[in-house]
PDB file of C-alpha atoms in Angstrom:
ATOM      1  CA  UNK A  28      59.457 159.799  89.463  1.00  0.00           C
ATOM      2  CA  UNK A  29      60.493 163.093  88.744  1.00  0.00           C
ATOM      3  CA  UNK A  30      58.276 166.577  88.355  1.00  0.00           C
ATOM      4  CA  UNK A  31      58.247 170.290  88.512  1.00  0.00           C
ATOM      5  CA  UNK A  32      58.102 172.175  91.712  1.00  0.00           C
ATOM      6  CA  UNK A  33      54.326 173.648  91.679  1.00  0.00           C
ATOM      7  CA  UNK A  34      54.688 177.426  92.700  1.00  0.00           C
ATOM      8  CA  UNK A  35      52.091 176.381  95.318  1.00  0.00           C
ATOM      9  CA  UNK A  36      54.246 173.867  96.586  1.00  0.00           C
ATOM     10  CA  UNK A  37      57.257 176.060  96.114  1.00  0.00           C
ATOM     11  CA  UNK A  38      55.677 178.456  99.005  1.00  0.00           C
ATOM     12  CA  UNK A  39      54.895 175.977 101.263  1.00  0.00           C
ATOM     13  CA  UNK A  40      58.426 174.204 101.270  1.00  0.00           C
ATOM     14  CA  UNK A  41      59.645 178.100 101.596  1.00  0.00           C
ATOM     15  CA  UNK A  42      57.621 178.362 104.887  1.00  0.00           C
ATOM     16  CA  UNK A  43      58.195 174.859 106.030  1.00  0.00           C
ATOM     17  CA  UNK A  44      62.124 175.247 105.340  1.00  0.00           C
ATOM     18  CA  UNK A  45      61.933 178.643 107.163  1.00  0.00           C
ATOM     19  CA  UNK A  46      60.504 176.915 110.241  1.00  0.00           C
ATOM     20  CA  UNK A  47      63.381 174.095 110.057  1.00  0.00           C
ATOM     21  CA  UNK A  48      66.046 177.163 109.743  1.00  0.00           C
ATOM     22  CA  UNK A  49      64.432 178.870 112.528  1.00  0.00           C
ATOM     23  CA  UNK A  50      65.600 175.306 115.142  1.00  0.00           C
ATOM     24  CA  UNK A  51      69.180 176.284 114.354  1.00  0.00           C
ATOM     25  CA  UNK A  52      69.402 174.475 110.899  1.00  0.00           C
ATOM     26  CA  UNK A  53      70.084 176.829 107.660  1.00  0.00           C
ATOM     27  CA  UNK A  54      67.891 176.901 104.521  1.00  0.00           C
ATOM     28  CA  UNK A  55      68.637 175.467 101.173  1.00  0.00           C
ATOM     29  CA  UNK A  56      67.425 177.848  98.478  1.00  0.00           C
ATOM     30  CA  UNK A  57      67.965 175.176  95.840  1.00  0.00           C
ATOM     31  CA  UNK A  58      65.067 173.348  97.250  1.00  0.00           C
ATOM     32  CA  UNK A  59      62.662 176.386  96.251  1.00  0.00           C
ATOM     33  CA  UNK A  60      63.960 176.466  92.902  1.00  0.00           C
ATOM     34  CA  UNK A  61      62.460 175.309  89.278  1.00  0.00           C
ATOM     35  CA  UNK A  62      64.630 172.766  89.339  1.00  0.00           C
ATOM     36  CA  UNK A  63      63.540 169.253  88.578  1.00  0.00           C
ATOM     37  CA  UNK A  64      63.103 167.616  92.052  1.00  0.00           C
ATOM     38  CA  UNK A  65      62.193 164.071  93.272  1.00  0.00           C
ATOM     39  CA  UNK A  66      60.221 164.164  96.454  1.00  0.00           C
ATOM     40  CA  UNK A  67      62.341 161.449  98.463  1.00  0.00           C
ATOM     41  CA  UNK A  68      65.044 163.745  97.815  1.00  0.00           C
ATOM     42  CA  UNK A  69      63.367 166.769  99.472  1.00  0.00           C
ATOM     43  CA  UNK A  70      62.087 164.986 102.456  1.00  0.00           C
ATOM     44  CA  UNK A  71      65.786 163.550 102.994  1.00  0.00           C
ATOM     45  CA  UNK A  72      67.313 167.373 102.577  1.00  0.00           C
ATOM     46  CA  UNK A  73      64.862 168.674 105.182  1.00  0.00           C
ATOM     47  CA  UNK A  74      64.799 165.887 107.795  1.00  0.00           C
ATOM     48  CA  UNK A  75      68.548 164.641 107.738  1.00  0.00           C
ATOM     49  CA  UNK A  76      71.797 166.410 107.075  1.00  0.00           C
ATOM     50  CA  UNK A  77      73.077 163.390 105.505  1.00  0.00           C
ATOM     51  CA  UNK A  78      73.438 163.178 102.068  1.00  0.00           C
ATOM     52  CA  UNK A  79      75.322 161.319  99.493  1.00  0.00           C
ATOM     53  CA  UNK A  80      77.280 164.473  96.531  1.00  0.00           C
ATOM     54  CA  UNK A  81      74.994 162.521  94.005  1.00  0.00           C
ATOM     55  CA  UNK A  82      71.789 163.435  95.644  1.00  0.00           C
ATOM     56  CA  UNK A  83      73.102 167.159  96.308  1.00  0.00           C
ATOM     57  CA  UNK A  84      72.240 170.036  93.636  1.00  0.00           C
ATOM     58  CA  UNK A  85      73.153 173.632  93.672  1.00  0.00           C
ATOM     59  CA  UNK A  86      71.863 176.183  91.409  1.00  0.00           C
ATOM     60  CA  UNK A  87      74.355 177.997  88.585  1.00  0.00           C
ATOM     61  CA  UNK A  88      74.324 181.821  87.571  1.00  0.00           C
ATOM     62  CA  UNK A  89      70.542 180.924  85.442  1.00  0.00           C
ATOM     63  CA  UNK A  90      69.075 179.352  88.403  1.00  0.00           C
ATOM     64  CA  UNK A  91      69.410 176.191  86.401  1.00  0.00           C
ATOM     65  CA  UNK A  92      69.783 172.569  88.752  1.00  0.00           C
ATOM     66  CA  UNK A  93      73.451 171.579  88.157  1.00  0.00           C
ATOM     67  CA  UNK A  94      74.961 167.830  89.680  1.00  0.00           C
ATOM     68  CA  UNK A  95      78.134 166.577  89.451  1.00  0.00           C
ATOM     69  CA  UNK A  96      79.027 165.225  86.414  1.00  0.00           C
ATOM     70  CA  UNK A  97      77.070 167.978  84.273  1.00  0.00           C
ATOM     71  CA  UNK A  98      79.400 170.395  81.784  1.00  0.00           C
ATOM     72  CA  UNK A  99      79.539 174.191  82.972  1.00  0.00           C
ATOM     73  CA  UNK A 100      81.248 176.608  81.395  1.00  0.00           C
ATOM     74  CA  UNK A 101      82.944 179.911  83.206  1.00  0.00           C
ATOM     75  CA  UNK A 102      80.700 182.880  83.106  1.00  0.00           C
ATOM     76  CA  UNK A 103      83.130 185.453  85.202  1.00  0.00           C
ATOM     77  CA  UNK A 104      85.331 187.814  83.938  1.00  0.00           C
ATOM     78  CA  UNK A 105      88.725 188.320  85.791  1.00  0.00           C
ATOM     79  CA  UNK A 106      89.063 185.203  87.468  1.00  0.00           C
ATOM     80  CA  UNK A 107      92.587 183.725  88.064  1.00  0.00           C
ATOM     81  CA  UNK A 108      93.565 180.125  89.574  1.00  0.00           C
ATOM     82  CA  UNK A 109      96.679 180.253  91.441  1.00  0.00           C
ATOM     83  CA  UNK A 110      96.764 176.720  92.129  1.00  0.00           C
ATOM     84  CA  UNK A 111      98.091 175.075  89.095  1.00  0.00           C
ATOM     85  CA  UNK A 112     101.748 174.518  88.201  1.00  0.00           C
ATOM     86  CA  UNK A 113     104.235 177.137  87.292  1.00  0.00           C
ATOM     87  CA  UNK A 114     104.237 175.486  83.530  1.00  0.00           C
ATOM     88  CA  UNK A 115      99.904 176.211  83.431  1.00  0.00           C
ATOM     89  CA  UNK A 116     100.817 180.154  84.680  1.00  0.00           C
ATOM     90  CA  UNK A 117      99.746 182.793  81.557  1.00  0.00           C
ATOM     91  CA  UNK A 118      96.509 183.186  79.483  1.00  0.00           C
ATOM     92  CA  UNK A 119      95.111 182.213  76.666  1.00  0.00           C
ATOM     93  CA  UNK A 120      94.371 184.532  72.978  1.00  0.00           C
ATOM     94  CA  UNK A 121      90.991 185.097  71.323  1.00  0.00           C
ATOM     95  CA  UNK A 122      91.352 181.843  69.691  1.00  0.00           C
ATOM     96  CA  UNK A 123      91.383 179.740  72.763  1.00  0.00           C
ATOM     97  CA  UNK A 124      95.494 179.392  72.986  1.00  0.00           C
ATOM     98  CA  UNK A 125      97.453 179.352  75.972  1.00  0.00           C
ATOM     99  CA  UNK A 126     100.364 181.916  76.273  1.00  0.00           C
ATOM    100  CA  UNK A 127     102.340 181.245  78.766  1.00  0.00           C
ATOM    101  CA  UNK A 128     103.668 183.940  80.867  1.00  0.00           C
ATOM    102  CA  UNK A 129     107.354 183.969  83.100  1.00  0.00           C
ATOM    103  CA  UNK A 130     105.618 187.379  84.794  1.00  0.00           C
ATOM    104  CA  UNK A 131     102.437 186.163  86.712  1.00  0.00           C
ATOM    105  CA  UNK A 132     102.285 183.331  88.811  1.00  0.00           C
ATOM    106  CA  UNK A 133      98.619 182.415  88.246  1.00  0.00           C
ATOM    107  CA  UNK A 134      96.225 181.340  85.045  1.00  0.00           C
ATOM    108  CA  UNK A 135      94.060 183.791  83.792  1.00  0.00           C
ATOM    109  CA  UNK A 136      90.617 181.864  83.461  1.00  0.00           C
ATOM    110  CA  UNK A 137      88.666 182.713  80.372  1.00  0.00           C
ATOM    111  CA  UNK A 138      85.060 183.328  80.394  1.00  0.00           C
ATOM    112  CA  UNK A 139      83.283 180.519  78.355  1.00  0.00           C
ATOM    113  CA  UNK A 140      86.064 178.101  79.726  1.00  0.00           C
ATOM    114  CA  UNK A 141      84.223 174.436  79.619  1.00  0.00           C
ATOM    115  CA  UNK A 142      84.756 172.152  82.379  1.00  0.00           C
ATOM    116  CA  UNK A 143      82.844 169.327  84.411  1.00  0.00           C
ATOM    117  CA  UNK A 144      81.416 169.780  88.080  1.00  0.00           C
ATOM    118  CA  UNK A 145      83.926 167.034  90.057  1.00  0.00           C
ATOM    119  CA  UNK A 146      82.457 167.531  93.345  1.00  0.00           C
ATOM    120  CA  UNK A 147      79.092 169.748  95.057  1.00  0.00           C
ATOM    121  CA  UNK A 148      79.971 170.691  98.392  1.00  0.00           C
ATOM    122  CA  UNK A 149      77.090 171.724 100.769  1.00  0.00           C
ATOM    123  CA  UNK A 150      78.880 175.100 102.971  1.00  0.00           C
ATOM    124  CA  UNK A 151      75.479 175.156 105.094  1.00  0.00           C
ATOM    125  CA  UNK A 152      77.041 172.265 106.757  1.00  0.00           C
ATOM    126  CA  UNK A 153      80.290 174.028 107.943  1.00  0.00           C
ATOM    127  CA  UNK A 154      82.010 170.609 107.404  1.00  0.00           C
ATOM    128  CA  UNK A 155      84.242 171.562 104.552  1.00  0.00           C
ATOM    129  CA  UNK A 156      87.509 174.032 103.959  1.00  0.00           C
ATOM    130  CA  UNK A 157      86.560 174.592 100.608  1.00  0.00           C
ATOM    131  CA  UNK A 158      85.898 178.464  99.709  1.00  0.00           C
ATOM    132  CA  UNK A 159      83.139 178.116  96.995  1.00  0.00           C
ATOM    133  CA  UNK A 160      80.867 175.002  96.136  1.00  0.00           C
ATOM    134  CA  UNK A 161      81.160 173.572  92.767  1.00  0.00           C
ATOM    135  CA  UNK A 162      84.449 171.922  92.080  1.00  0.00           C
ATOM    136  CA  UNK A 163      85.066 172.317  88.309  1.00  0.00           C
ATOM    137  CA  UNK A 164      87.912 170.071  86.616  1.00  0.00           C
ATOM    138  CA  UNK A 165      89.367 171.444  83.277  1.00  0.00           C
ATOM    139  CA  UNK A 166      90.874 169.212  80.630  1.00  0.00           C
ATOM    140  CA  UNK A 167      92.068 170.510  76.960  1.00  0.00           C
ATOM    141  CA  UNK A 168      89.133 171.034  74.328  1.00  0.00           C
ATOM    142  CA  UNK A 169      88.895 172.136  71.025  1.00  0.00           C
ATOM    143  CA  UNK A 170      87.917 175.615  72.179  1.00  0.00           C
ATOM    144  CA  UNK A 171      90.602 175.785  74.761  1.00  0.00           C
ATOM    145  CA  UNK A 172      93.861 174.537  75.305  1.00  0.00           C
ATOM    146  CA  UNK A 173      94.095 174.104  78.620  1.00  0.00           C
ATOM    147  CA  UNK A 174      97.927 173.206  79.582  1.00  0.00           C
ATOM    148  CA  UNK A 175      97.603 171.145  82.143  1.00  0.00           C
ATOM    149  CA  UNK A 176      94.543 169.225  83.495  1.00  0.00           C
ATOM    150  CA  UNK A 177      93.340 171.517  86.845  1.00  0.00           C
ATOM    151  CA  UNK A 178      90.611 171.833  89.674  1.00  0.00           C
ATOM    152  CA  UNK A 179      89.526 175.062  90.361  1.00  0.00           C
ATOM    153  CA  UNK A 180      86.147 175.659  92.969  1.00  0.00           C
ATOM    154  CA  UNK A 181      83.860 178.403  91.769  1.00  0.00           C
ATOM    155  CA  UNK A 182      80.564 180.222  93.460  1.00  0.00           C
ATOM    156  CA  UNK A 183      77.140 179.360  91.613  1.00  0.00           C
ATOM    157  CA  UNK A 184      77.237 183.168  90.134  1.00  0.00           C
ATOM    158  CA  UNK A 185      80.206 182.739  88.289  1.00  0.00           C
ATOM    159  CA  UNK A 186      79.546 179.464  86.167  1.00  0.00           C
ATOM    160  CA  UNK A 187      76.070 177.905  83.977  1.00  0.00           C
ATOM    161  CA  UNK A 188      75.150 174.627  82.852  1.00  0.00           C
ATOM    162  CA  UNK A 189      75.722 174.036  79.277  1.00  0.00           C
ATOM    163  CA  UNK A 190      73.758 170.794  78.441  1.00  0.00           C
TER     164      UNK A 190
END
């Protein structure tokens, strides 16, 4: 059964996750959020730091609840992957096109670029190399052509749930 963290509720958890932080264990802010929570899933955050990606939730740019397997869609300005294959290096025009570019050796990332969360990772944990998060994988769309399929990890500031 799912319900809406009480503000009430919200405080205590705050107070009770403070405590837990304070025996050498870090605090999850998502857990104080108004996301959508199930209680089995809050008692298993705060007493074990085992827990499967599917149970794991992070907040995006909105403070909305995003999972894997939801649609996000790039909120940053300026943001380059370097990671992709020379043939993906460029940018892409006001309608969405990519223009590929012989004079950069990265992939200018649109803002409003649509992609799907692949992977959550939990950086409290320190058992991860990954720089930011939320694991986004890009495909082509109608609003973007994307040249080649890509992965590219992004902080919660810089992307928001779209559904």
């Amino acid at each position: 059964m799912t319900q809406t963290l009480p503000p009430f509720t919200r405080l205590l958890l705050s107070l009770l996750l403070l405590a837990h932080s304070s025996l050498g264990f870090t605090t999850r802010p998502a857990l104080v959020s108004s996301c959508i929570w199930q209680p089995t899933l809050i008692a298993r955050r705060i007493s074990s730091l085992k827990m499967s990606n599917d149970d794991f939730f992070l907040l995006d740019a909105n403070d909305n609840c995003i999972r894997v397997g939801q649609t996000v869609q790039v909120i940053a300005k300026n943001l380059k992957a370097f990671q992709v294959p020379k043939t993906a290096y460029g940018s892409f025009n006001e309608k969405g096109e990519f223009i590929p570019s012989n004079s950069t050796n990265y992939l200018k990332i649109p803002v409003g670029l649509v992609g799907t969360i692949t992977k959550l990772y939990d950086n409290d944990l320190k058992r991860t190399s990954a720089n930011y998060p939320i694991q986004v994988q890009f495909v082509a769309t109608d609003q973007h052509d994307v040249p080649v399929p890509f992965l590219m990890h992004f902080q919660s500031k810089e992307v928001e749930s779209i559904e």
